[in-house]
Amino acid sequence: MARTRVRDLPAATGNEVVLQGWLYNRRSSKKMHFLQLRDGSGIVQCIVTKDDFGDDEFLKIGQIPYESAIQLTGTAHGDDRAPGGVEVHISGVEVISRSEEYPISKQDHGPDFLLSHRHLWLRSRKQVALMRIRDEVIRAIRDSMHDRGFTCIDAPIFTPSSCEGTSTLFEVDYFDEEKAFLTQSGQLYMEAAAMALGDVYCLGPTFRAEKSKTRRHLTEFWMFEPEMAFADLDDVMNLAEQMLSTIVERVLQNRREDLEVLERDIEKLKAVQLPFPRISYDDAVKRMNEEGHSFEWGGDLGAPDEAIISSWFPSPVMVHGYPEAVKAFYMKRDLDDPRVARGVDVLAPEGYGEIIGGGQREDDLEVLLERIQQHQLSEEDFRWYLDLRRFGSVPHGGFGLGVERTVCWLAGIEHVRECIPFPRMLYRLYP
Ligand code: 4AD
Ligand code: MG
């Protein structure tokens, strides 16, 4: 008989089914075992009675270690009280692979222990819910980009130069004395691709040698980076809010159960509404000072400042017009005020901080050359990038959305490390 996935059980009530999975949990009384079977698609309660199996078998089933792989045969019953609305009355139990004593118990473990057992921790209910939400976010992005006519262009991972400052580069030996760097962002390559295909995006791993141990920093994270030719800062902000709104909608629509497993306050996500608030860096600084949080114009916003600004709004807030001195070399300067860059950061609600960074790119060859010198970058490394300003330069822009930070906010998780299958951080490369 073909196996039924737990997810498909509601359509199989009344039928005999074969389930294959792992023993997630067990409660026992004198005459019954309640086995929780997980198969990746869901968790179902399975009932084993002493009457059906006899004393010996019943005892043995009570001793199957957690996380053993098992096959169960039984009849699916609709039951409103059962989690998932279905339970299965079992007539046959077969152990496919008997587990050793499982290191993760249902009690609390410290984060270090769990991270060292990430390969097993992934099996737990919350982690499964998180991975499903992550998958939904990525699919929502790809679907929406496709619907909007953007072409997916994969950016290289090995790069000859830095995009986001030289202090967070991972260096790799690259044959004969040459050095390569793991990419910090696909942006520069997306700019080239936008001049070829108009509207493009990439979605892939990016790397930052971040020496900071915060709840928002990974050394390897996934970034979604759209880039548009013939676009200014407003176009970038419009796309950013529409993409975020679509992502929130899709997660609310398709991952409701997973949000419940994570005990996420769904009202907070429902409160996210278009259009998102837009506030200039200038105005944000003024308001912070008015509210007694002193902040000097010119500095970058830190996590506490971002938390204050985001607390003013239920939707993500787009802070634009940062001082150019705190932003990357490629940012277009405001023509009215050269101290200001035409960049935007999107700050998530509830203090989750920056989830998107982007803006309009410098499209003037002379200004860009000047900026490369100011930032002490090698002109030679950027020859190809400068070519884009030599051959049909146009206003263009885009942004980078951090996938894990976005998932972290949507799922209401404390630390980004749980929002990627196998986190890489300062002091964490295993497993
Ligand atoms: O603001 P960032 O550094 O912008 C760029 O890299 C641009 N080149 C993107 C572009 O315009 N195409 O990074 C973009 C986003 C951040 O807002 C944040 O969500 C995420 O990437 N991010 C990180 N996420 C986890 N760990 C880190 N160390 C991150 N650094 C950035
Ligand atoms: Mg940024």
XYZ file of C-alpha atoms and ligand atoms in Angstrom:
463
model
C 0.000 0.000 0.000
C 1.288 3.492 -0.875
C 2.205 5.674 2.051
C 0.073 8.625 3.012
C 1.683 11.875 4.097
C 0.430 13.347 7.352
C -0.534 16.486 5.472
C -2.973 14.432 3.329
C -4.675 12.595 6.208
C -7.770 14.829 6.392
C -8.731 13.578 2.917
C -8.153 9.964 3.969
C -10.450 9.688 7.000
C -12.151 6.328 7.174
C -9.398 4.707 5.100
C -6.630 2.360 6.003
C -3.318 4.198 5.709
C 0.401 3.522 5.924
C 2.493 6.276 7.526
C 6.254 6.549 7.538
C 8.121 8.947 9.743
C 9.869 9.414 13.056
C 8.605 8.983 16.597
C 8.338 12.555 17.843
C 6.720 12.034 21.200
C 4.786 9.499 23.260
C 2.333 9.643 26.114
C 1.236 6.411 27.663
C -1.467 5.198 29.978
C -1.947 1.617 31.211
C -3.831 0.573 28.120
C -2.893 3.076 25.462
C 0.104 4.704 23.826
C -0.395 8.021 22.098
C 2.407 8.163 19.567
C 3.153 11.400 17.807
C 4.490 10.634 14.380
C 6.206 13.341 12.352
C 6.978 12.889 8.691
C 8.063 16.379 7.681
C 4.670 17.268 6.253
C 3.087 17.337 9.695
C 2.628 15.629 13.055
C -0.220 13.230 13.791
C -1.387 11.483 16.921
C -1.521 7.708 16.581
C -3.291 5.478 19.070
C -1.988 2.053 20.049
C -4.068 -0.054 22.458
C -3.010 -3.001 24.597
C -6.168 -4.803 23.526
C -5.081 -4.739 19.884
C -1.409 -5.606 20.396
C -1.240 -7.809 23.494
C 1.008 -7.276 26.537
C 4.417 -7.977 24.957
C 4.014 -5.935 21.815
C 2.403 -3.124 23.764
C 5.395 -3.019 26.123
C 7.862 -2.989 23.209
C 6.078 -0.136 21.473
C 6.324 1.792 24.724
C 10.106 1.410 24.564
C 10.808 2.554 21.020
C 13.276 5.424 21.456
C 12.360 8.889 20.265
C 13.353 9.764 16.697
C 13.375 6.122 15.637
C 12.164 5.776 12.059
C 8.908 3.841 12.066
C 6.153 2.679 9.774
C 2.616 2.614 11.133
C -0.455 1.042 9.597
C -3.890 2.045 10.790
C -7.190 3.743 10.126
C -7.537 7.505 9.936
C -10.362 9.032 11.979
C -11.604 12.585 11.901
C -11.523 13.929 15.449
C -12.069 17.588 16.235
C -10.160 17.340 19.495
C -7.048 15.878 17.876
C -4.334 18.272 16.743
C -4.793 18.622 12.983
C -8.336 17.207 13.202
C -7.253 13.611 12.505
C -5.917 10.751 14.542
C -4.922 7.279 13.434
C -5.866 4.034 15.185
C -2.893 1.786 14.716
C -2.993 -1.892 13.779
C 0.662 -2.394 12.807
C 3.986 -0.952 14.011
C 7.289 -1.585 12.287
C 10.600 -0.104 13.371
C 12.614 0.870 10.293
C 15.620 2.193 12.209
C 15.943 2.150 15.962
C 17.357 5.393 17.292
C 20.084 5.751 19.881
C 19.236 7.892 22.865
C 18.233 11.198 21.322
C 20.302 14.125 22.645
C 17.560 16.727 22.339
C 14.833 16.331 24.924
C 11.629 18.251 25.261
C 13.180 20.339 28.042
C 14.967 23.587 27.399
C 18.500 23.406 26.108
C 20.858 26.369 25.892
C 21.387 27.974 22.473
C 24.954 26.723 22.218
C 23.916 23.114 22.707
C 21.128 23.466 20.175
C 23.373 25.171 17.620
C 25.927 22.380 17.987
C 23.105 19.939 17.278
C 21.591 22.001 14.500
C 21.451 18.920 12.247
C 19.007 17.375 14.752
C 17.465 20.572 16.122
C 16.064 21.205 12.631
C 13.603 18.356 13.277
C 11.811 20.171 16.071
C 8.391 21.611 15.489
C 9.359 25.272 15.727
C 12.355 24.892 13.457
C 10.272 23.090 10.869
C 7.709 25.921 11.027
C 10.489 28.477 10.579
C 11.958 26.683 7.563
C 8.527 26.579 5.948
C 8.089 30.307 6.493
C 11.533 30.899 5.009
C 10.590 28.839 1.978
C 7.361 30.812 1.598
C 9.255 34.118 1.734
C 11.644 32.987 -0.979
C 8.867 31.666 -3.187
C 6.804 34.817 -2.691
C 9.812 36.835 -3.842
C 10.445 34.695 -6.904
C 6.763 34.542 -7.886
C 6.305 38.264 -7.469
C 9.474 39.101 -9.398
C 8.314 36.845 -12.207
C 4.864 38.488 -12.217
C 6.513 41.904 -12.442
C 8.622 40.900 -15.422
C 11.985 40.830 -13.641
C 14.607 38.356 -14.857
C 16.574 36.305 -12.326
C 20.308 36.801 -12.881
C 22.621 34.924 -10.544
C 25.532 36.958 -9.230
C 28.983 35.398 -8.728
C 30.161 34.352 -5.270
C 33.897 34.833 -5.922
C 34.563 38.496 -6.553
C 37.716 40.524 -7.169
C 36.621 43.533 -5.094
C 34.479 44.827 -2.261
C 30.957 46.220 -2.567
C 30.084 47.075 1.021
C 33.365 48.271 2.514
C 36.635 46.428 2.916
C 36.339 45.725 6.642
C 33.966 42.778 6.289
C 35.566 40.879 3.403
C 36.289 37.168 3.474
C 39.464 36.538 1.542
C 40.094 33.313 -0.361
C 43.202 32.083 -2.171
C 42.470 32.061 -5.854
C 45.286 30.339 -7.784
C 48.737 31.813 -8.465
C 48.995 34.499 -5.804
C 45.632 35.969 -6.671
C 43.073 36.780 -4.005
C 39.341 36.509 -4.341
C 36.666 37.673 -1.929
C 33.357 36.047 -1.087
C 30.659 38.377 -2.325
C 29.129 40.871 0.109
C 26.338 41.712 -2.316
C 25.398 40.952 -5.914
C 24.476 44.571 -6.521
C 27.295 45.685 -8.792
C 26.648 42.732 -11.083
C 22.919 43.433 -11.008
C 23.691 46.953 -12.218
C 25.461 45.471 -15.222
C 22.578 43.064 -15.789
C 19.976 45.851 -15.496
C 21.682 47.634 -18.398
C 21.236 44.420 -20.387
C 17.762 43.256 -19.308
C 16.118 46.259 -17.648
C 14.556 44.780 -14.514
C 16.579 42.035 -12.854
C 17.164 40.410 -9.479
C 19.365 37.925 -7.726
C 18.705 35.850 -4.655
C 21.624 34.048 -3.166
C 24.128 33.735 -0.344
C 26.252 36.724 0.599
C 29.094 36.944 3.088
C 30.248 39.448 5.677
C 33.168 38.960 8.005
C 31.148 40.554 10.787
C 33.032 40.459 14.054
C 29.864 41.531 15.847
C 27.923 39.105 17.990
C 24.456 40.586 17.698
C 21.116 38.912 17.202
C 20.958 40.316 13.680
C 24.316 39.353 12.213
C 25.301 36.257 10.315
C 28.527 35.846 8.382
C 26.636 34.031 5.625
C 23.125 35.187 4.807
C 20.796 35.240 1.850
C 19.958 38.426 0.073
C 17.296 39.279 -2.477
C 18.523 42.102 -4.704
C 16.337 43.646 -7.404
C 17.808 46.297 -9.691
C 15.990 48.512 -12.194
C 17.248 50.630 -15.096
C 15.575 54.038 -15.550
C 14.597 54.229 -11.891
C 15.085 56.747 -9.107
C 14.844 56.577 -5.321
C 11.031 56.778 -5.415
C 10.838 53.802 -7.751
C 13.097 51.870 -5.405
C 10.901 52.698 -2.401
C 7.760 51.781 -4.328
C 9.162 48.378 -5.212
C 10.443 47.804 -1.671
C 7.058 48.409 -0.064
C 5.222 46.361 -2.650
C 7.563 43.396 -2.278
C 7.375 43.482 1.514
C 3.612 43.793 1.433
C 3.364 40.801 -0.925
C 5.669 38.742 1.296
C 3.618 39.501 4.428
C 0.394 38.669 2.610
C 1.717 35.367 1.304
C 3.007 34.271 4.703
C -0.301 35.189 6.345
C -2.205 33.361 3.642
C -0.183 30.153 3.385
C 1.737 29.739 6.627
C -0.881 30.467 9.244
C -0.357 27.138 11.025
C 3.385 27.661 11.187
C 2.896 31.143 12.641
C 0.651 29.573 15.274
C 3.291 26.976 16.167
C 5.668 29.892 16.690
C 3.025 31.715 18.753
C 3.382 34.742 16.525
C 1.000 37.618 17.208
C -0.683 37.666 13.801
C -2.424 40.999 14.424
C 0.965 42.680 14.222
C 1.441 41.314 10.710
C -2.094 42.166 9.652
C -1.395 45.747 10.687
C 1.195 46.024 7.908
C -0.554 48.116 5.262
C 0.391 49.962 2.082
C 1.583 52.634 1.663
C 4.450 52.339 4.124
C 5.505 55.470 5.981
C 8.439 57.376 4.455
C 10.529 59.635 6.623
C 13.712 61.471 5.779
C 16.777 60.925 7.927
C 16.536 64.666 8.700
C 13.007 64.383 10.055
C 13.757 61.179 11.927
C 16.702 62.849 13.674
C 14.559 65.904 14.523
C 11.792 63.775 15.980
C 14.194 61.658 18.009
C 15.693 64.786 19.534
C 12.239 66.235 20.232
C 11.366 63.050 22.081
C 14.428 63.398 24.272
C 16.589 60.827 22.516
C 19.579 62.926 21.585
C 21.108 62.074 18.248
C 23.554 64.119 16.203
C 22.974 64.629 12.471
C 25.604 62.776 10.477
C 25.870 59.509 12.365
C 24.621 56.135 11.205
C 21.528 54.851 12.964
C 22.313 52.167 15.514
C 19.977 49.414 16.664
C 18.483 51.506 19.535
C 17.823 54.451 17.179
C 16.189 52.148 14.647
C 14.007 50.684 17.384
C 12.759 54.149 18.324
C 11.979 55.120 14.736
C 10.178 51.865 13.979
C 8.110 52.199 17.170
C 6.354 55.194 15.602
C 4.655 53.039 12.958
C 2.825 49.695 12.657
C 4.203 49.093 9.133
C 7.851 48.953 8.090
C 9.220 52.492 7.784
C 11.380 53.721 4.923
C 14.096 56.082 6.125
C 15.663 57.899 3.182
C 18.327 60.522 2.579
C 21.101 59.360 4.896
C 24.318 61.356 5.166
C 26.478 60.173 2.291
C 29.440 59.790 4.655
C 27.879 56.739 6.338
C 26.843 55.059 3.089
C 28.637 53.041 0.406
C 30.627 54.561 -2.453
C 28.047 53.790 -5.138
C 25.173 55.781 -3.605
C 23.943 58.686 -5.685
C 24.357 62.044 -3.997
C 21.355 64.288 -3.730
C 21.699 67.051 -6.307
C 20.203 69.647 -3.930
C 22.306 68.687 -0.933
C 25.562 66.833 -1.629
C 25.868 65.834 2.041
C 22.901 63.551 1.498
C 22.762 60.207 -0.340
C 19.711 59.020 -2.249
C 19.582 55.830 -0.243
C 16.862 54.157 1.790
C 16.813 51.713 4.684
C 13.608 49.918 5.533
C 13.189 49.267 9.247
C 10.883 46.471 10.331
C 8.305 47.094 13.074
C 8.657 45.840 16.646
C 12.315 46.776 16.847
C 13.544 44.236 14.303
C 15.689 46.888 12.664
C 16.947 47.204 9.102
C 15.688 44.530 6.743
C 16.310 46.375 3.468
C 19.090 48.683 2.334
C 19.211 50.249 -1.103
C 18.735 53.360 -3.184
C 19.657 55.107 -6.382
C 23.138 54.488 -7.766
C 25.681 57.102 -8.795
C 25.390 57.195 -12.582
C 27.890 59.998 -13.264
C 31.328 58.719 -14.248
C 33.315 61.636 -12.777
C 31.511 61.605 -9.432
C 31.820 57.843 -9.176
C 35.557 57.991 -9.862
C 35.907 60.575 -7.125
C 33.967 58.352 -4.708
C 36.101 55.317 -5.489
C 39.199 57.371 -4.683
C 37.680 58.781 -1.498
C 36.854 55.282 -0.309
C 40.402 54.190 -1.180
C 39.173 51.492 -3.505
C 41.145 50.335 -6.507
C 40.068 51.963 -9.737
C 41.507 49.014 -11.616
C 39.199 46.560 -9.807
C 36.203 48.681 -10.748
C 37.107 49.244 -14.390
C 34.231 47.094 -15.576
C 31.825 48.829 -13.193
C 32.921 52.229 -14.450
C 32.263 51.042 -18.011
C 28.567 50.948 -17.116
C 28.812 54.758 -16.765
C 30.675 55.049 -20.060
C 28.252 53.153 -22.225
C 24.704 54.414 -21.914
C 24.568 55.351 -18.233
C 21.022 55.894 -16.945
C 19.439 56.584 -13.560
C 19.005 53.232 -11.857
C 18.601 51.704 -8.471
C 17.571 48.771 -6.371
C 17.863 47.296 -2.929
C 18.957 44.304 -0.916
C 16.524 42.501 1.368
C 18.037 40.259 4.019
C 16.071 37.012 3.895
C 16.888 35.887 7.435
C 16.151 39.257 9.018
C 12.837 39.354 7.186
C 11.959 35.825 8.319
C 13.051 36.722 11.856
C 10.610 39.618 11.954
C 7.721 37.763 10.285
C 8.096 34.764 12.577
C 8.693 36.894 15.672
C 11.988 35.155 16.489
C 14.604 36.596 18.804
C 17.746 35.811 16.798
C 18.471 35.481 13.055
C 20.532 32.349 13.686
C 17.328 30.274 13.742
C 16.151 31.710 10.436
C 18.744 29.994 8.235
C 19.105 26.199 8.078
C 22.785 26.104 9.092
C 23.899 29.421 10.582
C 27.437 30.724 10.179
C 28.533 33.307 12.709
C 31.553 34.496 14.562
C 32.609 31.337 16.498
C 30.097 29.117 14.697
C 30.992 27.054 11.646
C 29.783 23.642 12.880
C 27.809 21.642 11.845
O 22.410 47.277 3.696
P 23.234 46.248 2.985
O 24.643 46.116 3.391
O 23.092 46.621 1.441
C 23.766 46.032 0.417
O 24.513 45.093 0.491
C 23.385 46.590 -0.926
N 24.506 46.372 -1.834
C 22.122 45.910 -1.391
C 21.604 46.453 -2.705
O 21.290 47.626 -2.781
N 21.485 45.618 -3.705
O 22.538 44.834 3.129
C 21.215 44.642 2.695
C 20.433 43.836 3.715
C 20.302 44.496 5.073
O 19.262 45.438 5.100
C 20.028 43.309 5.962
O 18.670 42.913 5.870
C 20.861 42.223 5.317
O 21.088 42.598 3.984
N 22.130 42.050 6.013
C 22.416 41.054 6.876
N 21.669 40.033 7.327
C 22.237 39.167 8.198
N 23.502 39.272 8.632
C 24.295 40.288 8.201
N 25.558 40.368 8.607
C 23.752 41.231 7.287
N 24.236 42.336 6.660
C 23.249 42.815 5.892
Mg 22.526 48.563 5.275
